[in-house]
Amino acid sequence: MKDIIPVNGQFAMMELPYENLGQAISQNTLSFHHGKHLKAYVDNLNKALPGSGLEGMSLQMVVRKAQGGLFNNAGQVLNHTMYFEQFSPSPKAMGAKMESLLVRDFGSVEAFKKEFEQKGATLFGSGWVWLSMDKDGKLVVTQQRNAENPVTEGLCPLMTFDVWEHAYYLDYQNRRADYLAALWQVVDWQVVESRL
Ligand code: MN
């Protein structure tokens, strides 16, 4: 993934690359999740940066180096940017390279999706389930709590589903597993593959 760079010491609010995501995520959820939750993380990140010693660094570097409130807000901005950017109402299908990597490391694409959904469904509390590539080029699925991102563990993050309740409660209430299963409809694999 390309580094996200601040302009004049401030990180910009990312724009959604689509107007809706059909049935998978409602307009209401998109509006609150992007317009309210992400907006608050961006505002709080920009308030916390001056004087932190991390001014001018890429967002990824801030996430690697920051602690406490600055880490939480920077992590949530990076996580949500990757989450919202990977979706499309008319998503591109998985390419041959990604398919062969998933088959190599999980046995099949279906086995990968099953593990990803299972780890998302069983993450206790708030957090994220991630597909990443490790230093040896192997694909791994990890659970990250709260604002954590796999970059802090030396992994290259490729795809994520948000399992904080604010991501799904308006549409799915307590049915987190149904939300996770529905998201595959809108994953744009060209975006995911561009992060390899
Ligand atoms: Mn969220």
Short mmCIF file of C-alpha atoms and ligand atoms in Angstrom, two decimals:
data_model
loop_
_atom_site.label_atom_id
_atom_site.label_comp_id
_atom_site.label_asym_id
_atom_site.label_seq_id
_atom_site.Cartn_x
_atom_site.Cartn_y
_atom_site.Cartn_z
CA MET A 1 0.00 0.00 0.00
CA LYS A 2 1.20 3.52 -0.78
CA ASP A 3 2.24 5.70 2.15
CA ILE A 4 -0.42 8.18 3.28
CA ILE A 5 1.32 11.56 3.62
CA PRO A 6 0.11 14.60 5.63
CA VAL A 7 -0.27 17.99 3.94
CA ASN A 8 0.85 20.96 6.04
CA GLY A 9 1.00 18.64 9.04
CA GLN A 10 -2.59 17.45 8.71
CA PHE A 11 -4.09 14.23 7.39
CA ALA A 12 -7.02 14.70 5.02
CA MET A 13 -10.37 12.95 5.47
CA MET A 14 -10.52 10.25 2.76
CA GLU A 15 -13.41 10.47 0.31
CA LEU A 16 -15.52 7.41 -0.32
CA PRO A 17 -14.81 6.12 -3.87
CA TYR A 18 -18.52 5.18 -4.31
CA GLU A 19 -21.95 6.49 -3.35
CA ASN A 20 -23.45 3.27 -2.06
CA LEU A 21 -22.68 -0.41 -1.45
CA GLY A 22 -26.05 -1.90 -2.25
CA GLN A 23 -27.45 -4.36 0.28
CA ALA A 24 -24.17 -5.22 2.02
CA ILE A 25 -23.80 -1.92 3.92
CA SER A 26 -26.68 0.57 4.08
CA GLN A 27 -26.44 4.27 3.31
CA ASN A 28 -27.26 4.94 6.93
CA THR A 29 -24.31 2.89 8.17
CA LEU A 30 -21.98 4.41 5.57
CA SER A 31 -23.08 7.88 6.56
CA PHE A 32 -22.44 7.36 10.29
CA HIS A 33 -19.37 5.16 9.90
CA HIS A 34 -17.53 7.38 7.41
CA GLY A 35 -19.05 10.79 8.15
CA LYS A 36 -19.08 10.59 11.96
CA HIS A 37 -16.77 7.84 13.27
CA LEU A 38 -13.91 8.25 10.78
CA LYS A 39 -14.29 12.05 10.87
CA ALA A 40 -13.78 12.03 14.64
CA TYR A 41 -10.66 9.85 14.35
CA VAL A 42 -9.19 12.18 11.69
CA ASP A 43 -9.95 15.30 13.75
CA ASN A 44 -8.49 13.77 16.92
CA LEU A 45 -5.37 12.57 15.05
CA ASN A 46 -4.76 16.05 13.65
CA LYS A 47 -5.23 17.63 17.09
CA ALA A 48 -2.78 15.20 18.70
CA LEU A 49 0.00 15.42 16.09
CA PRO A 50 1.51 18.87 16.84
CA GLY A 51 4.26 18.49 19.43
CA SER A 52 4.23 14.68 19.26
CA GLY A 53 7.56 14.49 17.44
CA LEU A 54 5.86 12.53 14.64
CA GLU A 55 4.79 15.51 12.52
CA GLY A 56 5.40 15.09 8.80
CA MET A 57 5.69 11.29 8.94
CA SER A 58 3.49 9.01 6.85
CA LEU A 59 0.37 7.67 8.55
CA GLN A 60 1.87 4.17 8.47
CA MET A 61 4.98 5.44 10.30
CA VAL A 62 2.88 7.28 12.88
CA VAL A 63 1.01 4.03 13.56
CA ARG A 64 4.33 2.17 14.01
CA LYS A 65 5.77 4.76 16.40
CA ALA A 66 2.87 6.34 18.32
CA GLN A 67 1.38 5.25 21.64
CA GLY A 68 -1.74 6.01 23.64
CA GLY A 69 -4.37 8.31 22.17
CA LEU A 70 -2.29 9.27 19.16
CA PHE A 71 -1.80 5.60 18.28
CA ASN A 72 -5.51 4.87 18.70
CA ASN A 73 -6.60 7.68 16.38
CA ALA A 74 -3.84 7.13 13.80
CA GLY A 75 -4.55 3.40 13.77
CA GLN A 76 -8.25 3.96 13.28
CA VAL A 77 -7.63 6.39 10.39
CA LEU A 78 -5.35 3.88 8.65
CA ASN A 79 -7.69 0.95 9.33
CA HIS A 80 -10.80 2.77 8.09
CA THR A 81 -9.01 4.12 5.01
CA MET A 82 -8.06 0.57 4.01
CA TYR A 83 -11.55 -0.72 4.86
CA PHE A 84 -13.56 1.84 2.89
CA GLU A 85 -11.19 1.89 -0.11
CA GLN A 86 -11.37 -1.88 -0.67
CA PHE A 87 -15.11 -1.94 -1.43
CA SER A 88 -17.08 -1.25 -4.59
CA PRO A 89 -20.73 -1.66 -5.62
CA SER A 90 -19.36 -3.23 -8.84
CA PRO A 91 -16.23 -4.99 -7.56
CA LYS A 92 -13.48 -6.47 -9.73
CA ALA A 93 -13.10 -10.24 -9.40
CA MET A 94 -10.09 -11.92 -7.85
CA GLY A 95 -7.10 -12.22 -10.18
CA ALA A 96 -5.07 -15.36 -10.87
CA LYS A 97 -2.11 -14.27 -8.73
CA MET A 98 -4.17 -13.68 -5.57
CA GLU A 99 -6.12 -16.88 -6.13
CA SER A 100 -2.94 -18.92 -6.42
CA LEU A 101 -1.51 -17.35 -3.24
CA LEU A 102 -4.71 -18.08 -1.28
CA VAL A 103 -4.80 -21.68 -2.56
CA ARG A 104 -1.12 -22.13 -1.67
CA ASP A 105 -1.49 -20.77 1.89
CA PHE A 106 -5.05 -21.78 2.88
CA GLY A 107 -5.81 -24.76 0.65
CA SER A 108 -8.63 -23.00 -1.23
CA VAL A 109 -10.28 -19.58 -1.58
CA GLU A 110 -13.29 -20.94 0.31
CA ALA A 111 -11.07 -22.16 3.17
CA PHE A 112 -9.50 -18.69 3.38
CA LYS A 113 -12.90 -17.00 3.50
CA LYS A 114 -14.09 -19.43 6.18
CA GLU A 115 -11.05 -18.73 8.38
CA PHE A 116 -11.39 -14.96 7.82
CA GLU A 117 -15.08 -14.96 8.77
CA GLN A 118 -14.47 -17.25 11.74
CA LYS A 119 -11.69 -15.04 13.12
CA GLY A 120 -13.85 -11.96 12.59
CA ALA A 121 -16.84 -13.55 14.31
CA THR A 122 -14.84 -14.78 17.33
CA LEU A 123 -12.81 -11.62 18.02
CA PHE A 124 -13.97 -10.68 21.53
CA GLY A 125 -14.91 -7.01 21.82
CA SER A 126 -13.91 -4.40 19.24
CA GLY A 127 -11.31 -4.85 16.54
CA TRP A 128 -10.45 -5.93 13.04
CA VAL A 129 -9.76 -9.13 11.11
CA TRP A 130 -6.95 -8.82 8.58
CA LEU A 131 -5.41 -10.59 5.60
CA SER A 132 -1.70 -9.72 5.44
CA MET A 133 1.52 -10.92 3.85
CA ASP A 134 4.40 -11.75 6.18
CA LYS A 135 8.11 -11.15 5.58
CA ASP A 136 8.47 -14.55 3.88
CA GLY A 137 5.64 -13.79 1.44
CA LYS A 138 3.12 -16.05 3.18
CA LEU A 139 -0.48 -14.88 3.57
CA VAL A 140 -1.85 -14.85 7.12
CA VAL A 141 -5.18 -13.99 8.78
CA THR A 142 -4.93 -12.16 12.11
CA GLN A 143 -7.23 -10.65 14.70
CA GLN A 144 -6.25 -7.16 15.86
CA ARG A 145 -7.85 -5.49 18.88
CA ASN A 146 -9.23 -1.95 19.01
CA ALA A 147 -7.11 0.28 16.71
CA GLU A 148 -4.29 -2.18 16.03
CA ASN A 149 -2.95 -2.65 12.51
CA PRO A 150 -0.69 -5.48 11.27
CA VAL A 151 2.04 -2.95 10.31
CA THR A 152 3.01 -2.86 14.00
CA GLU A 153 3.88 -6.57 13.72
CA GLY A 154 5.95 -6.19 10.56
CA LEU A 155 3.19 -7.52 8.30
CA CYS A 156 1.99 -6.00 5.01
CA PRO A 157 -1.80 -5.53 5.42
CA LEU A 158 -3.94 -6.34 2.36
CA MET A 159 -7.59 -6.46 3.42
CA THR A 160 -9.68 -5.92 6.55
CA PHE A 161 -13.21 -6.25 7.89
CA ASP A 162 -14.16 -3.92 10.76
CA VAL A 163 -15.87 -5.78 13.60
CA TRP A 164 -16.50 -2.82 15.90
CA GLU A 165 -20.24 -2.76 16.57
CA HIS A 166 -20.58 0.64 14.85
CA ALA A 167 -19.67 -1.10 11.57
CA TYR A 168 -22.71 -3.38 11.54
CA TYR A 169 -25.18 -2.73 14.35
CA LEU A 170 -27.56 -0.47 12.40
CA ASP A 171 -27.93 -3.06 9.63
CA TYR A 172 -27.34 -6.41 11.30
CA GLN A 173 -27.80 -5.73 15.06
CA ASN A 174 -25.99 -8.56 16.88
CA ARG A 175 -25.59 -10.74 13.77
CA ARG A 176 -21.88 -10.05 13.21
CA ALA A 177 -21.42 -13.29 11.24
CA ASP A 178 -24.11 -12.26 8.72
CA TYR A 179 -22.40 -8.90 8.22
CA LEU A 180 -19.03 -10.59 7.63
CA ALA A 181 -20.52 -13.05 5.13
CA ALA A 182 -22.26 -10.23 3.21
CA LEU A 183 -19.10 -8.15 2.77
CA TRP A 184 -17.59 -10.53 0.20
CA GLN A 185 -20.19 -9.19 -2.28
CA VAL A 186 -18.47 -5.79 -2.31
CA VAL A 187 -14.73 -6.59 -1.93
CA ASP A 188 -12.90 -5.19 -4.95
CA TRP A 189 -10.02 -7.61 -5.43
CA GLN A 190 -8.17 -5.25 -7.75
CA VAL A 191 -7.79 -2.85 -4.81
CA VAL A 192 -6.69 -5.66 -2.48
CA GLU A 193 -4.15 -6.93 -5.04
CA SER A 194 -2.77 -3.41 -5.54
CA ARG A 195 -1.57 -3.57 -1.90
CA LEU A 196 0.66 -6.63 -2.53
MN MN B 1 -15.21 1.42 12.21
#
